Rosetta silent file (secondary structure, phi, psi, omega in degrees, C-alpha in Angstrom):
SEQUENCE: MTAAGAGPGAPPGWPREVPPPQAAGWEAKAVGWLLDHCPAEYRGYPVVRRHPRLLAWLAGHQVDAQLEAARQAYAQFRRDLEAPLGPEVVAEVLATLEEEGARLIALRRSVRLVAEALDRT
SCORE:     score description
SCORE:     0.000 S_00000001
   1 L     0.000  143.935  178.498   37.970 -113.206 -104.218 S_00000001
   2 L  -125.894  165.776  178.854   40.615 -112.766 -106.863 S_00000001
   3 L  -141.198 -178.560  179.323   42.534 -109.838 -108.201 S_00000001
   4 L   -64.343  -18.632  179.447   44.823 -108.974 -111.081 S_00000001
   5 L   166.806  157.694 -177.390   47.648 -110.418 -108.995 S_00000001
   6 L   -93.398   12.253  179.540   48.818 -110.710 -105.431 S_00000001
   7 L   131.530 -169.931 -178.864   51.842 -108.535 -105.941 S_00000001
   8 L   -56.974  132.530  178.740   55.181 -108.706 -107.709 S_00000001
   9 L    89.331   -8.177  179.349   55.701 -112.030 -109.384 S_00000001
  10 L   -92.895  131.392  179.456   52.044 -113.027 -109.312 S_00000001
  11 L   -71.634  158.510  175.670   50.437 -113.614 -112.696 S_00000001
  12 L   -55.939  132.518 -179.183   47.210 -111.832 -113.678 S_00000001
  13 L    95.443   -6.747  178.923   44.294 -113.625 -112.052 S_00000001
  14 L   -64.787  137.807 -178.570   46.349 -114.891 -109.104 S_00000001
  15 L   -65.787  132.815 -177.248   44.230 -114.867 -105.907 S_00000001
  16 L   -66.448  -21.780 -178.753   45.017 -111.870 -103.724 S_00000001
  17 L   -78.427   -9.628 -176.693   44.685 -114.029 -100.591 S_00000001
  18 L  -114.888  127.150  176.422   47.632 -116.213 -101.649 S_00000001
  19 L   -60.589  157.388  179.007   51.204 -114.916 -101.723 S_00000001
  20 L   -59.763  155.424 -173.657   53.001 -115.257 -105.062 S_00000001
  21 L   -61.758  -18.394  178.237   54.523 -118.680 -105.724 S_00000001
  22 L   -87.058   -7.401 -179.832   58.077 -117.529 -105.048 S_00000001
  23 L   -76.855  143.246  177.905   57.169 -116.334 -101.517 S_00000001
  24 L   -62.897  135.560  176.360   58.126 -118.522  -98.592 S_00000001
  25 L    75.682   10.329 -177.187   55.179 -120.488  -97.228 S_00000001
  26 H   -62.387  -31.796 -176.943   52.836 -119.675 -100.096 S_00000001
  27 H   -61.519  -39.747  179.660   51.728 -123.315 -100.378 S_00000001
  28 H   -63.217  -41.863  176.868   50.159 -123.290  -96.892 S_00000001
  29 H   -65.389  -38.581  179.357   48.152 -120.172  -97.768 S_00000001
  30 H   -62.673  -40.945  179.184   47.172 -121.774 -101.079 S_00000001
  31 H   -60.730  -46.462  178.514   45.846 -124.864  -99.276 S_00000001
  32 H   -61.162  -42.640  179.415   43.640 -122.726  -97.036 S_00000001
  33 H   -64.611  -43.843  178.436   42.385 -120.712  -99.994 S_00000001
  34 H   -62.759  -42.117  178.248   41.626 -123.842 -102.020 S_00000001
  35 H   -61.597  -32.764  177.679   39.786 -125.380  -99.077 S_00000001
  36 H   -63.931  -19.107 -177.871   37.668 -122.227  -98.887 S_00000001
  37 L  -108.108   18.312  176.794   36.430 -123.041 -102.405 S_00000001
  38 L  -123.746  166.077  173.840   35.536 -126.650 -101.674 S_00000001
  39 L   -56.392  143.667 -177.898   32.790 -128.216  -99.586 S_00000001
  40 H   -55.516  -30.394 -178.455   33.544 -127.766  -95.878 S_00000001
  41 H   -62.192  -25.623 -179.547   33.733 -131.530  -95.467 S_00000001
  42 H   -60.501  -27.281  178.592   36.975 -131.638  -97.482 S_00000001
  43 H   -62.385  -23.923 -178.473   38.776 -130.125  -94.475 S_00000001
  44 H   -88.793   -1.262 -179.531   38.141 -133.394  -92.646 S_00000001
  45 L  -100.061  107.687 -177.157   39.816 -135.642  -95.215 S_00000001
  46 H   -55.560  -37.739 -178.046   43.514 -136.039  -94.353 S_00000001
  47 H   -63.280  -34.757  179.580   44.459 -137.153  -97.873 S_00000001
  48 H   -69.580  -40.712 -178.524   43.065 -133.925  -99.320 S_00000001
  49 H   -72.860  -30.038 -178.985   44.959 -131.773  -96.838 S_00000001
  50 H   -76.825  -22.695 -173.738   48.219 -133.708  -97.347 S_00000001
  51 L  -122.925   89.360 -177.229   48.242 -133.362 -101.119 S_00000001
  52 H   -56.182  -35.572 -179.484   47.795 -129.756 -102.275 S_00000001
  53 H   -66.857  -38.518  174.542   47.810 -130.728 -105.961 S_00000001
  54 H   -61.247  -44.270  179.289   44.929 -133.151 -105.326 S_00000001
  55 H   -60.352  -42.563  178.715   43.108 -130.366 -103.493 S_00000001
  56 H   -63.611  -39.835  178.280   43.619 -127.997 -106.427 S_00000001
  57 H   -62.360  -46.319  178.591   42.278 -130.635 -108.797 S_00000001
  58 H   -64.387  -41.740  178.886   39.198 -131.155 -106.625 S_00000001
  59 H   -61.860  -39.117  177.204   38.684 -127.399 -106.259 S_00000001
  60 H   -60.158  -42.131  177.650   38.808 -127.059 -110.039 S_00000001
  61 H   -66.308  -37.968  177.954   36.046 -129.619 -110.382 S_00000001
  62 H   -62.092  -47.090 -178.435   33.982 -127.845 -107.713 S_00000001
  63 H   -65.555  -42.267  177.370   34.281 -124.492 -109.445 S_00000001
  64 H   -59.330  -41.307  179.727   33.479 -126.044 -112.836 S_00000001
  65 H   -66.633  -39.570  177.458   30.362 -127.647 -111.348 S_00000001
  66 H   -64.656  -40.451  178.788   29.273 -124.344 -109.798 S_00000001
  67 H   -64.237  -43.601  177.827   29.780 -122.566 -113.112 S_00000001
  68 H   -62.598  -40.490  178.040   27.727 -125.183 -114.932 S_00000001
  69 H   -63.272  -41.186  178.034   24.986 -124.861 -112.314 S_00000001
  70 H   -64.412  -39.692  178.825   24.932 -121.072 -112.735 S_00000001
  71 H   -65.804  -41.412  178.137   24.705 -121.463 -116.507 S_00000001
  72 H   -65.182  -41.020  178.447   21.838 -123.942 -116.194 S_00000001
  73 H   -61.143  -42.937  179.040   20.033 -121.635 -113.775 S_00000001
  74 H   -60.426  -44.430 -177.622   20.414 -118.762 -116.227 S_00000001
  75 H   -69.295  -31.339 -172.622   19.053 -120.889 -119.076 S_00000001
  76 H  -102.999   -9.182 -173.262   16.112 -122.288 -117.091 S_00000001
  77 H   -54.196  -51.355 -175.639   15.137 -119.370 -114.864 S_00000001
  78 H   -59.991  -43.587 -178.743   12.437 -117.906 -117.079 S_00000001
  79 H   -64.890  -41.083 -172.018   10.783 -121.255 -117.687 S_00000001
  80 H   -88.977  -34.187 -170.109   10.854 -122.336 -114.060 S_00000001
  81 H  -130.401   -4.498 -178.453   10.415 -119.178 -111.988 S_00000001
  82 H   -60.518  -44.624 -177.733    9.390 -116.167 -114.049 S_00000001
  83 H   -62.931  -51.356 -178.498    5.674 -116.741 -113.454 S_00000001
  84 H   -69.047  -29.976 -178.948    5.798 -117.178 -109.671 S_00000001
  85 H   -88.499  -26.132  178.852    8.339 -114.374 -109.141 S_00000001
  86 L    95.082  150.952 -175.928    6.915 -111.985 -111.697 S_00000001
  87 H   -64.025  -23.877 -179.365    8.456 -110.183 -114.663 S_00000001
  88 H   -67.680  -17.054 -178.077    9.763 -107.328 -112.515 S_00000001
  89 H   -93.662  -18.278 -172.028   12.321 -109.717 -110.966 S_00000001
  90 H   -55.171  -53.712 -176.634   13.621 -111.203 -114.246 S_00000001
  91 H   -60.442  -40.876 -179.573   16.231 -108.570 -115.095 S_00000001
  92 H   -65.778  -42.673  179.293   17.587 -108.526 -111.548 S_00000001
  93 H   -65.649  -46.220 -179.282   17.884 -112.315 -111.372 S_00000001
  94 H   -63.381  -39.144  177.111   19.546 -112.581 -114.775 S_00000001
  95 H   -64.717  -39.208  177.727   22.026 -109.815 -113.875 S_00000001
  96 H   -63.569  -44.075  178.978   22.831 -111.605 -110.625 S_00000001
  97 H   -66.315  -36.073  175.854   23.437 -114.875 -112.450 S_00000001
  98 H   -64.271  -43.612  178.915   25.654 -113.098 -115.002 S_00000001
  99 H   -62.095  -43.524  178.922   27.685 -111.541 -112.192 S_00000001
 100 H   -64.796  -39.704  176.932   28.052 -114.898 -110.486 S_00000001
 101 H   -60.487  -44.018  178.445   29.130 -116.503 -113.753 S_00000001
 102 H   -63.495  -40.831  177.930   31.843 -113.870 -114.227 S_00000001
 103 H   -61.925  -43.411 -178.404   33.027 -114.393 -110.641 S_00000001
 104 H   -68.661  -35.008  176.678   33.221 -118.154 -111.156 S_00000001
 105 H   -64.055  -43.126  177.313   35.135 -117.791 -114.433 S_00000001
 106 H   -64.747  -40.378  178.603   37.715 -115.614 -112.636 S_00000001
 107 H   -63.903  -41.095  178.716   37.841 -118.096 -109.751 S_00000001
 108 H   -59.737  -42.779  177.494   38.381 -120.973 -112.177 S_00000001
 109 H   -62.079  -43.939  179.655   41.373 -119.115 -113.644 S_00000001
 110 H   -61.682  -43.680  178.483   42.777 -118.480 -110.164 S_00000001
 111 H   -61.701  -42.451  179.054   42.428 -122.128 -109.185 S_00000001
 112 H   -63.728  -40.530  177.888   44.194 -123.180 -112.389 S_00000001
 113 H   -62.381  -43.247  178.109   47.042 -120.740 -111.738 S_00000001
 114 H   -64.457  -42.419  178.711   47.501 -122.088 -108.221 S_00000001
 115 H   -61.047  -43.231  179.010   47.381 -125.677 -109.527 S_00000001
 116 H   -63.741  -40.162  178.281   50.034 -124.884 -112.145 S_00000001
 117 H   -65.907  -39.002  176.204   52.252 -123.286 -109.501 S_00000001
 118 H   -63.559  -35.233  177.184   51.839 -126.340 -107.279 S_00000001
 119 H   -63.018  -29.528 -177.692   52.893 -128.529 -110.206 S_00000001
 120 L   -85.691   -6.268 -178.755   56.161 -126.575 -110.408 S_00000001
 121 L   -91.334    0.000    0.000   57.053 -127.059 -106.736 S_00000001
């Protein structure tokens, strides 16, 4: 989840779960938050955990892939599933996919902000 900022000093779009970059220990919270947005298996790779900037880069790719998948689902839903699910479900599914797309766009911004802050440390 993201918010307009995590408090004073946090830019708009900064994840609320991560303290602002000037706060002591923010990097450790950022690593946990980034891992939450990656496949669970990434927690088991020591190189990923040791290098927060690498983790942010990987998380960015994960979020981009999820966004692309949501966009493809939106584009293909009617062709692939409208008939078996019925027309009464179409509007609800499309609204859900739109909501998910908006969430992923905000998440992508948050990941980029965290990555940029990690670059400055």
